[in-house]
GROMACS .gro file of C-alpha atoms in nm:
model
  188
    1UNK     CA    1  -5.272  -0.176   4.961
    2UNK     CA    2  -5.626  -0.229   5.075
    3UNK     CA    3  -5.818  -0.368   5.368
    4UNK     CA    4  -6.015  -0.704   5.346
    5UNK     CA    5  -6.386  -0.694   5.514
    6UNK     CA    6  -6.193  -0.883   5.782
    7UNK     CA    7  -6.032  -0.481   5.804
    8UNK     CA    8  -5.655  -0.666   5.815
    9UNK     CA    9  -5.443  -0.568   5.532
   10UNK     CA   10  -5.428  -0.703   5.232
   11UNK     CA   11  -5.193  -0.630   4.906
   12UNK     CA   12  -5.338  -0.527   4.588
   13UNK     CA   13  -5.201  -0.752   4.299
   14UNK     CA   14  -5.277  -0.573   3.926
   15UNK     CA   15  -5.216  -0.849   3.655
   16UNK     CA   16  -5.164  -0.649   3.303
   17UNK     CA   17  -5.303  -0.868   3.047
   18UNK     CA   18  -5.226  -0.646   2.755
   19UNK     CA   19  -4.861  -0.758   2.885
   20UNK     CA   20  -4.845  -1.111   2.979
   21UNK     CA   21  -5.105  -1.257   2.762
   22UNK     CA   22  -4.911  -1.545   2.575
   23UNK     CA   23  -5.245  -1.676   2.473
   24UNK     CA   24  -5.445  -1.381   2.266
   25UNK     CA   25  -5.456  -1.498   1.944
   26UNK     CA   26  -5.678  -1.533   1.670
   27UNK     CA   27  -5.737  -1.801   1.440
   28UNK     CA   28  -5.863  -1.921   1.066
   29UNK     CA   29  -5.997  -2.254   1.250
   30UNK     CA   30  -6.395  -2.298   1.300
   31UNK     CA   31  -6.308  -2.295   1.698
   32UNK     CA   32  -6.049  -2.317   1.940
   33UNK     CA   33  -5.983  -2.245   2.262
   34UNK     CA   34  -5.733  -2.049   2.358
   35UNK     CA   35  -5.642  -2.128   2.673
   36UNK     CA   36  -5.853  -2.226   2.974
   37UNK     CA   37  -5.813  -2.256   3.401
   38UNK     CA   38  -5.911  -2.202   3.729
   39UNK     CA   39  -5.846  -1.954   3.934
   40UNK     CA   40  -5.829  -1.915   4.307
   41UNK     CA   41  -5.735  -1.572   4.431
   42UNK     CA   42  -5.754  -1.354   4.737
   43UNK     CA   43  -5.909  -1.014   4.789
   44UNK     CA   44  -5.759  -0.729   4.613
   45UNK     CA   45  -5.649  -0.966   4.274
   46UNK     CA   46  -5.726  -0.728   3.943
   47UNK     CA   47  -5.701  -0.760   3.636
   48UNK     CA   48  -5.619  -0.504   3.352
   49UNK     CA   49  -5.681  -0.500   3.005
   50UNK     CA   50  -5.695  -0.195   2.910
   51UNK     CA   51  -5.787  -0.314   2.489
   52UNK     CA   52  -5.927  -0.629   2.601
   53UNK     CA   53  -5.795  -0.899   2.393
   54UNK     CA   54  -5.848  -1.057   2.017
   55UNK     CA   55  -6.075  -1.369   2.139
   56UNK     CA   56  -6.328  -1.378   2.342
   57UNK     CA   57  -6.337  -1.447   2.748
   58UNK     CA   58  -6.549  -1.601   2.965
   59UNK     CA   59  -6.559  -1.581   3.339
   60UNK     CA   60  -6.757  -1.760   3.556
   61UNK     CA   61  -6.747  -1.694   3.961
   62UNK     CA   62  -6.824  -1.999   4.182
   63UNK     CA   63  -6.749  -1.848   4.411
   64UNK     CA   64  -6.730  -1.493   4.596
   65UNK     CA   65  -6.742  -1.123   4.498
   66UNK     CA   66  -6.587  -0.945   4.189
   67UNK     CA   67  -6.622  -0.601   4.068
   68UNK     CA   68  -6.636  -0.647   3.683
   69UNK     CA   69  -6.602  -0.335   3.448
   70UNK     CA   70  -6.802  -0.391   3.119
   71UNK     CA   71  -6.867  -0.085   2.816
   72UNK     CA   72  -6.747   0.151   3.134
   73UNK     CA   73  -7.004  -0.006   3.417
   74UNK     CA   74  -6.973  -0.100   3.719
   75UNK     CA   75  -7.140  -0.462   3.837
   76UNK     CA   76  -7.052  -0.690   4.158
   77UNK     CA   77  -7.098  -1.028   4.061
   78UNK     CA   78  -7.164  -1.322   4.317
   79UNK     CA   79  -7.142  -1.702   4.278
   80UNK     CA   80  -7.330  -1.784   3.922
   81UNK     CA   81  -7.247  -1.467   3.821
   82UNK     CA   82  -7.070  -1.402   3.498
   83UNK     CA   83  -6.911  -1.224   3.219
   84UNK     CA   84  -6.828  -1.255   2.827
   85UNK     CA   85  -6.598  -0.996   2.680
   86UNK     CA   86  -6.578  -0.991   2.316
   87UNK     CA   87  -6.299  -0.874   2.140
   88UNK     CA   88  -6.154  -0.590   2.195
   89UNK     CA   89  -6.327  -0.421   2.514
   90UNK     CA   90  -6.142  -0.353   2.742
   91UNK     CA   91  -6.184  -0.552   3.045
   92UNK     CA   92  -6.175  -0.542   3.455
   93UNK     CA   93  -6.170  -0.699   3.717
   94UNK     CA   94  -6.136  -0.688   4.037
   95UNK     CA   95  -6.189  -0.951   4.383
   96UNK     CA   96  -6.381  -0.858   4.620
   97UNK     CA   97  -6.354  -1.156   4.887
   98UNK     CA   98  -6.213  -1.495   4.826
   99UNK     CA   99  -6.310  -1.596   4.500
  100UNK     CA  100  -6.297  -1.925   4.279
  101UNK     CA  101  -6.311  -1.898   3.874
  102UNK     CA  102  -6.365  -2.073   3.568
  103UNK     CA  103  -6.240  -1.829   3.283
  104UNK     CA  104  -6.152  -1.967   2.881
  105UNK     CA  105  -6.032  -1.744   2.611
  106UNK     CA  106  -6.131  -1.900   2.296
  107UNK     CA  107  -6.207  -1.743   1.877
  108UNK     CA  108  -6.259  -1.846   1.575
  109UNK     CA  109  -6.405  -1.808   1.248
  110UNK     CA  110  -6.810  -1.897   1.348
  111UNK     CA  111  -6.791  -1.774   1.677
  112UNK     CA  112  -7.055  -1.501   1.600
  113UNK     CA  113  -7.231  -1.743   1.414
  114UNK     CA  114  -7.246  -1.963   1.747
  115UNK     CA  115  -7.328  -1.700   1.954
  116UNK     CA  116  -7.589  -1.555   1.804
  117UNK     CA  117  -7.749  -1.891   1.696
  118UNK     CA  118  -7.776  -1.959   2.047
  119UNK     CA  119  -7.855  -1.621   2.154
  120UNK     CA  120  -7.602  -1.548   2.340
  121UNK     CA  121  -7.480  -1.202   2.396
  122UNK     CA  122  -7.160  -1.076   2.515
  123UNK     CA  123  -7.248  -0.863   2.857
  124UNK     CA  124  -7.219  -0.943   3.215
  125UNK     CA  125  -7.469  -1.211   3.353
  126UNK     CA  126  -7.650  -1.355   3.743
  127UNK     CA  127  -7.714  -1.682   3.770
  128UNK     CA  128  -7.877  -1.879   4.042
  129UNK     CA  129  -7.859  -2.221   3.868
  130UNK     CA  130  -7.490  -2.312   3.740
  131UNK     CA  131  -7.436  -2.699   3.828
  132UNK     CA  132  -7.450  -2.782   3.473
  133UNK     CA  133  -7.224  -2.451   3.367
  134UNK     CA  134  -6.950  -2.537   3.629
  135UNK     CA  135  -6.931  -2.908   3.494
  136UNK     CA  136  -6.917  -2.828   3.116
  137UNK     CA  137  -6.619  -2.593   3.224
  138UNK     CA  138  -6.422  -2.839   3.396
  139UNK     CA  139  -6.503  -3.075   3.154
  140UNK     CA  140  -6.317  -2.881   2.916
  141UNK     CA  141  -6.063  -2.759   3.127
  142UNK     CA  142  -5.967  -3.111   3.225
  143UNK     CA  143  -5.915  -3.192   2.856
  144UNK     CA  144  -5.758  -2.860   2.702
  145UNK     CA  145  -5.415  -2.992   2.841
  146UNK     CA  146  -5.436  -3.305   2.643
  147UNK     CA  147  -5.235  -3.410   2.325
  148UNK     CA  148  -5.517  -3.533   2.087
  149UNK     CA  149  -5.783  -3.351   2.216
  150UNK     CA  150  -5.748  -3.090   1.925
  151UNK     CA  151  -6.042  -3.161   1.791
  152UNK     CA  152  -6.226  -3.247   2.085
  153UNK     CA  153  -6.185  -2.907   2.258
  154UNK     CA  154  -6.411  -2.728   2.037
  155UNK     CA  155  -6.686  -2.954   2.087
  156UNK     CA  156  -6.630  -2.895   2.432
  157UNK     CA  157  -6.697  -2.546   2.409
  158UNK     CA  158  -7.027  -2.600   2.189
  159UNK     CA  159  -7.149  -2.799   2.494
  160UNK     CA  160  -7.077  -2.544   2.719
  161UNK     CA  161  -7.219  -2.256   2.474
  162UNK     CA  162  -7.533  -2.506   2.435
  163UNK     CA  163  -7.611  -2.570   2.849
  164UNK     CA  164  -7.542  -2.134   2.900
  165UNK     CA  165  -7.816  -2.086   2.589
  166UNK     CA  166  -8.022  -2.353   2.753
  167UNK     CA  167  -8.040  -2.125   3.117
  168UNK     CA  168  -8.396  -1.973   3.123
  169UNK     CA  169  -8.500  -1.613   3.160
  170UNK     CA  170  -8.512  -1.722   3.515
  171UNK     CA  171  -8.205  -1.861   3.590
  172UNK     CA  172  -8.018  -1.640   3.399
  173UNK     CA  173  -8.034  -1.272   3.389
  174UNK     CA  174  -7.806  -1.038   3.236
  175UNK     CA  175  -7.672  -0.700   3.491
  176UNK     CA  176  -7.817  -0.379   3.377
  177UNK     CA  177  -7.584  -0.148   3.266
  178UNK     CA  178  -7.710   0.125   3.532
  179UNK     CA  179  -7.688  -0.030   3.840
  180UNK     CA  180  -7.569  -0.362   4.018
  181UNK     CA  181  -7.913  -0.521   4.015
  182UNK     CA  182  -8.041  -0.776   3.796
  183UNK     CA  183  -8.318  -0.672   3.530
  184UNK     CA  184  -8.582  -0.885   3.350
  185UNK     CA  185  -8.362  -0.826   3.055
  186UNK     CA  186  -8.292  -1.193   2.971
  187UNK     CA  187  -7.996  -1.340   2.772
  188UNK     CA  188  -8.214  -1.580   2.584
   0.00000   0.00000   0.00000
């Protein structure tokens, strides 16, 4: 049991991603979205993937507060914060309040090169400018399940990554690995 901010009792829900992730797969394609979606959770929802996934995982917080552990360092994210987990890195995140998140799992033979060319480094980030990211994320999510979009979806992912790359250091800062305060090291 845990308690929410008003002191009311909540029951903690834990999702063991290593047991239940049916979309956790590699691909020999250039770029492929394995799964994506929108999630609304109450406080106390926890995701644990002790061995990570074999694909990349991008998680954007659009509402609420989220505790994220990345490479053994704990961070508190607020709306606009995001985490990009690379393959085989332990994943842990817990909702501290009611949250809304946009999430995406992707893989491909070109992912490392695309991220490098875009100057995107896996890690935990704080942002004060997310409307373009939200729009790109939501368009990808809306189109993901339609048949005939297999070639369109990787293009939408490239647009999302380009918008992430275009954010300025002032708009998008990495969270320090020693504290939960933002630092001056930028994504770009």
